[in-house]
CSV table of N, CA and C in Angstrom, one decimal:
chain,number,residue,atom,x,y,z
A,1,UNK,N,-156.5,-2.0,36.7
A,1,UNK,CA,-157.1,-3.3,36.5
A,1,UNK,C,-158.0,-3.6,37.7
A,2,UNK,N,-157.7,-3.5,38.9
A,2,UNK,CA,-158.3,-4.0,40.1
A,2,UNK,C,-160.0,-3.1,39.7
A,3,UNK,N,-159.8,-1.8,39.4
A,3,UNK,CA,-161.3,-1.1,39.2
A,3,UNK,C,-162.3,-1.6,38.7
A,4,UNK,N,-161.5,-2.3,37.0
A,4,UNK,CA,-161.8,-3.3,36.1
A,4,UNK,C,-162.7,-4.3,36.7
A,5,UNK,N,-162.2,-5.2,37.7
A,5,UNK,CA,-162.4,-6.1,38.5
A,5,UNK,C,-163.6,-6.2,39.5
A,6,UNK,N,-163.0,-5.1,40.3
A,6,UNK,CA,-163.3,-4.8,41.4
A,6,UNK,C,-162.6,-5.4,42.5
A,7,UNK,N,-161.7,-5.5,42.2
A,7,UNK,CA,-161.2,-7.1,43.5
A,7,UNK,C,-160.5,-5.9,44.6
A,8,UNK,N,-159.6,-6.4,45.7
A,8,UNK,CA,-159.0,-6.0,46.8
A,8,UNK,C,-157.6,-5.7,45.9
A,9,UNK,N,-157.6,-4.7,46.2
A,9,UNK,CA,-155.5,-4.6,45.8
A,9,UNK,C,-154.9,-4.8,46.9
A,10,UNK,N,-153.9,-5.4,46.7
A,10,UNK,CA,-152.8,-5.9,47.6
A,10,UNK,C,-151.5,-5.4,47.0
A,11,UNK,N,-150.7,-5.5,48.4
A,11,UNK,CA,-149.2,-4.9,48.0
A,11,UNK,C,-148.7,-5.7,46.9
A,12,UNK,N,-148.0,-4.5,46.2
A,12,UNK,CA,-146.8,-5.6,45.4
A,12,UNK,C,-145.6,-6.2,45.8
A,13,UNK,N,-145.8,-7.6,45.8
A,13,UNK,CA,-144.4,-8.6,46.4
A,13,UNK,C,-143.6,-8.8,45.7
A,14,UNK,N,-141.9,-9.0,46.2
A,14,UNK,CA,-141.0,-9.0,45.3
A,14,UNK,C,-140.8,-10.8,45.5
A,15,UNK,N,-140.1,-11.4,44.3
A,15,UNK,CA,-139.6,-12.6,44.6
A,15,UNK,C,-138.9,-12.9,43.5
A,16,UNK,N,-138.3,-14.0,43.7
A,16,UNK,CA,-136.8,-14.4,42.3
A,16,UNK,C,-137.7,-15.2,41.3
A,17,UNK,N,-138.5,-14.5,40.8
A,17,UNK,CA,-139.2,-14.9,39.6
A,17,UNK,C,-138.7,-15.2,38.3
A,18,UNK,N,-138.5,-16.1,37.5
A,18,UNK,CA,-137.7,-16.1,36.2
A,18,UNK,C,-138.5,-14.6,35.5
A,19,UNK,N,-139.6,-14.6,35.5
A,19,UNK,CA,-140.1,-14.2,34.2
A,19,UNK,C,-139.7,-12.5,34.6
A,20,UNK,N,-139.7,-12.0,35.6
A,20,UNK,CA,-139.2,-10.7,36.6
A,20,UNK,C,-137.8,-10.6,36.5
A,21,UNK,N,-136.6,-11.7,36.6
A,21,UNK,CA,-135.6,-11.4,36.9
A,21,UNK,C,-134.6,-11.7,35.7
A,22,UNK,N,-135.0,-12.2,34.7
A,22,UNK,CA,-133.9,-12.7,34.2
A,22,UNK,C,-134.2,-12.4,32.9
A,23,UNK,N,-135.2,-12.0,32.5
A,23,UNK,CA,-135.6,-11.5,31.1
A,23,UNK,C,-135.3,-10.2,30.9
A,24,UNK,N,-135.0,-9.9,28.9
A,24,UNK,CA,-134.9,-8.9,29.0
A,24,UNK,C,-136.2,-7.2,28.3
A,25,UNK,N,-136.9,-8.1,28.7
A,25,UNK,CA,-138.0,-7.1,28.3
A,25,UNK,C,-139.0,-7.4,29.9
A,26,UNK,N,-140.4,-6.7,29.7
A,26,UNK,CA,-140.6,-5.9,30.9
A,26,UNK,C,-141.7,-7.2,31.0
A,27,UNK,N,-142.1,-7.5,32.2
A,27,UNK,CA,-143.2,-8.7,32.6
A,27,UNK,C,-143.9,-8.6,34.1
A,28,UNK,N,-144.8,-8.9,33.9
A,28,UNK,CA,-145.9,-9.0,35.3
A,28,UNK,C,-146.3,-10.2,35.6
A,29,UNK,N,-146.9,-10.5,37.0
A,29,UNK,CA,-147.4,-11.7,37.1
A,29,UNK,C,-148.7,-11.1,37.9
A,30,UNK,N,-150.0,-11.5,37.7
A,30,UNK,CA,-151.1,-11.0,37.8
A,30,UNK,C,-151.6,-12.2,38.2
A,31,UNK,N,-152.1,-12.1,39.5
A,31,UNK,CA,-153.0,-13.0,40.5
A,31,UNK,C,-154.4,-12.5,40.3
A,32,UNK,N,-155.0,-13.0,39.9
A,32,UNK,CA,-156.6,-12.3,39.8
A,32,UNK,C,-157.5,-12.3,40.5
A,33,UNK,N,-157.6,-14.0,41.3
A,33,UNK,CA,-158.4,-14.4,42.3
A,33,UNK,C,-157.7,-16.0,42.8
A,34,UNK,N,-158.3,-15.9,43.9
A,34,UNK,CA,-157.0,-17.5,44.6
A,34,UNK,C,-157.9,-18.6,44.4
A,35,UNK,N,-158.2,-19.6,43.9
A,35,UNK,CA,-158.6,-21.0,44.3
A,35,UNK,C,-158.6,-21.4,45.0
A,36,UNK,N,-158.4,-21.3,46.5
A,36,UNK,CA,-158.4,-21.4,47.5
A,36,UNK,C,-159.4,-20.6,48.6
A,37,UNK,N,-159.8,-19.5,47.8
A,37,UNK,CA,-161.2,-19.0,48.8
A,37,UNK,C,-162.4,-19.3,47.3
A,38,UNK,N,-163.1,-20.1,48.2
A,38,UNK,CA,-163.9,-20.7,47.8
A,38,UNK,C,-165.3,-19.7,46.4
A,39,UNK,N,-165.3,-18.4,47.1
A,39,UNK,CA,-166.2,-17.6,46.3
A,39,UNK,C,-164.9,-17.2,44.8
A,40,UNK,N,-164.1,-17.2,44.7
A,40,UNK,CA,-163.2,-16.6,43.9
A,40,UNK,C,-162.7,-17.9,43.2
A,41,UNK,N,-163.0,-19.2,44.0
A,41,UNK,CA,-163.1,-20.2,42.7
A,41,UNK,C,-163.9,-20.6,41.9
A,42,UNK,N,-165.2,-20.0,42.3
A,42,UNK,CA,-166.5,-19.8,41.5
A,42,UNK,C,-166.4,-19.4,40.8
A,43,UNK,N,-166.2,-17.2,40.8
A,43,UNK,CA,-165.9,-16.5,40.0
A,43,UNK,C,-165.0,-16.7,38.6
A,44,UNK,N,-163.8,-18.0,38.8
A,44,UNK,CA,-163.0,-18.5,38.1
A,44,UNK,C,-163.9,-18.9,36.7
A,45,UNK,N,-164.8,-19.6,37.8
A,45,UNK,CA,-165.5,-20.9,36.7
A,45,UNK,C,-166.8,-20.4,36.0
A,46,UNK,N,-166.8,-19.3,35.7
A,46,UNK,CA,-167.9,-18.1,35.0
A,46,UNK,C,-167.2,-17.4,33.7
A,47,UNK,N,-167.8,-17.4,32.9
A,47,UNK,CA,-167.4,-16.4,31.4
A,47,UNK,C,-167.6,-14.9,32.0
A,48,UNK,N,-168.1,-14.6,32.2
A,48,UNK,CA,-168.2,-13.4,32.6
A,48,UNK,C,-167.0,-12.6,33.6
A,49,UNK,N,-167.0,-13.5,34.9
A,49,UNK,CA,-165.5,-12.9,35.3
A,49,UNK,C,-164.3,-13.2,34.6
A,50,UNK,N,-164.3,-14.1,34.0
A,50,UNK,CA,-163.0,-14.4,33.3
A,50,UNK,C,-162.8,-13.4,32.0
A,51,UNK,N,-163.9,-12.9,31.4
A,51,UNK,CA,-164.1,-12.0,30.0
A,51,UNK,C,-163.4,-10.4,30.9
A,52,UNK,N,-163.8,-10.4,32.4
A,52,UNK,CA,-163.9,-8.7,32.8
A,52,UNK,C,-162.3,-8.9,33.2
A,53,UNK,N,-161.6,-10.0,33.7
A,53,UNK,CA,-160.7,-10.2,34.0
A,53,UNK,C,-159.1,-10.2,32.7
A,54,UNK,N,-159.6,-10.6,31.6
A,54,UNK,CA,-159.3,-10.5,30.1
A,54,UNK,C,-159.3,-8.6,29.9
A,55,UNK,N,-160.6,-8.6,29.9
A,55,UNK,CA,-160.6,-7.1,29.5
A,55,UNK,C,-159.8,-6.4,30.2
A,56,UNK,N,-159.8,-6.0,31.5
A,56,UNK,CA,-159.2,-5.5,32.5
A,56,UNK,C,-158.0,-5.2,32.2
A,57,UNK,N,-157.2,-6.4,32.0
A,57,UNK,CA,-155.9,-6.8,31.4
A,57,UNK,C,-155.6,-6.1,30.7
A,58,UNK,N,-156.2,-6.6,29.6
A,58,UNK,CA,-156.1,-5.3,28.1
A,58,UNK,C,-156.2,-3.9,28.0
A,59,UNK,N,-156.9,-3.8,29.1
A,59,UNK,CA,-157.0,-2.2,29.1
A,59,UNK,C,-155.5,-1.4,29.7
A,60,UNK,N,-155.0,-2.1,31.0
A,60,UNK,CA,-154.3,-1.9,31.7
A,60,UNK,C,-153.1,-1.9,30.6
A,61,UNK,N,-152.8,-3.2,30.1
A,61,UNK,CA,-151.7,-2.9,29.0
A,61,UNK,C,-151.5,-2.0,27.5
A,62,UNK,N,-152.9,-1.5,27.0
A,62,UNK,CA,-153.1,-0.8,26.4
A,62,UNK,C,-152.9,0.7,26.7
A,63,UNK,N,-152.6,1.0,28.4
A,63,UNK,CA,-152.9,2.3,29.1
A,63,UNK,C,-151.2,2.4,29.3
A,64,UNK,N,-150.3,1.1,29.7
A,64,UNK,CA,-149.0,1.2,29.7
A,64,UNK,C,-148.6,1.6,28.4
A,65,UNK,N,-148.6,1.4,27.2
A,65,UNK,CA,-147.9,1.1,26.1
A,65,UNK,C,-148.2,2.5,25.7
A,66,UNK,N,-149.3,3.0,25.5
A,66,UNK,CA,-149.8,4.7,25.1
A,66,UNK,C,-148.9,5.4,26.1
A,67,UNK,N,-148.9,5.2,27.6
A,67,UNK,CA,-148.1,6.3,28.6
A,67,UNK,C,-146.5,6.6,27.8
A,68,UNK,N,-146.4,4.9,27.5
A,68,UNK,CA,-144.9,4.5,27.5
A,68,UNK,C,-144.6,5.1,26.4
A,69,UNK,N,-145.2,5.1,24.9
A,69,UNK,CA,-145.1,6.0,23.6
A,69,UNK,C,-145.4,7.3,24.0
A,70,UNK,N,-146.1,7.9,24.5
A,70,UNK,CA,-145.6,9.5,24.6
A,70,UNK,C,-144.6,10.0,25.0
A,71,UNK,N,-144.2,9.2,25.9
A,71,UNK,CA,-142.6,10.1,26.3
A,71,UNK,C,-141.7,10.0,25.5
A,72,UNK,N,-141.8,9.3,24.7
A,72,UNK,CA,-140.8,8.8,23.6
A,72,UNK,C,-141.2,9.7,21.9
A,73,UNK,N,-142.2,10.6,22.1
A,73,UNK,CA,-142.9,11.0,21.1
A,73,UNK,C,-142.3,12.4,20.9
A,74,UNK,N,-141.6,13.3,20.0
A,74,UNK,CA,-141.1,14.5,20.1
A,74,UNK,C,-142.3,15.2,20.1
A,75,UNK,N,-141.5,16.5,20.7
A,75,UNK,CA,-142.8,17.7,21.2
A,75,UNK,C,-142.9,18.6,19.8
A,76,UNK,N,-144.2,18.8,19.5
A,76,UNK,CA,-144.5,19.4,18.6
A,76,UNK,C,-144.6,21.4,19.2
């Protein structure tokens, strides 16, 4: 996704997240850009990053779900 983007990757942080910890299916929490730095609340307020930001997403969860179905797929 970040490629998608282009943005900085950052480590992944753990924390007591309901949607992380207590559910029983699989969930992410995806920070895209902060409101708080001023160029990246711009970026917010644009169709264009928000569409590559959308896409990005999709792709990345479309790239999980294919990895995640092959292993589960018998070997011909």
């Amino acid at each position: 996704m970040v490629d998608g983007i282009k943005r900085t990757t950052h480590n992944p942080q753990k924390g007591d997240y309901y949607l992380l910890n207590h559910t029983d299916i699989p969930g992410v929490i995806i920070e895209t850009a902060f409101i708080s730095n001023a160029k990246e609340k711009k970026l917010l307020g644009g169709d264009t990053f928000c569409t590559q930001i959308a896409s990005a997403i999709s792709e990345g969860i479309e790239q999980y779900l294919n990895e995640r179905t092959s292993i589960f797929k018998p070997s011909t």
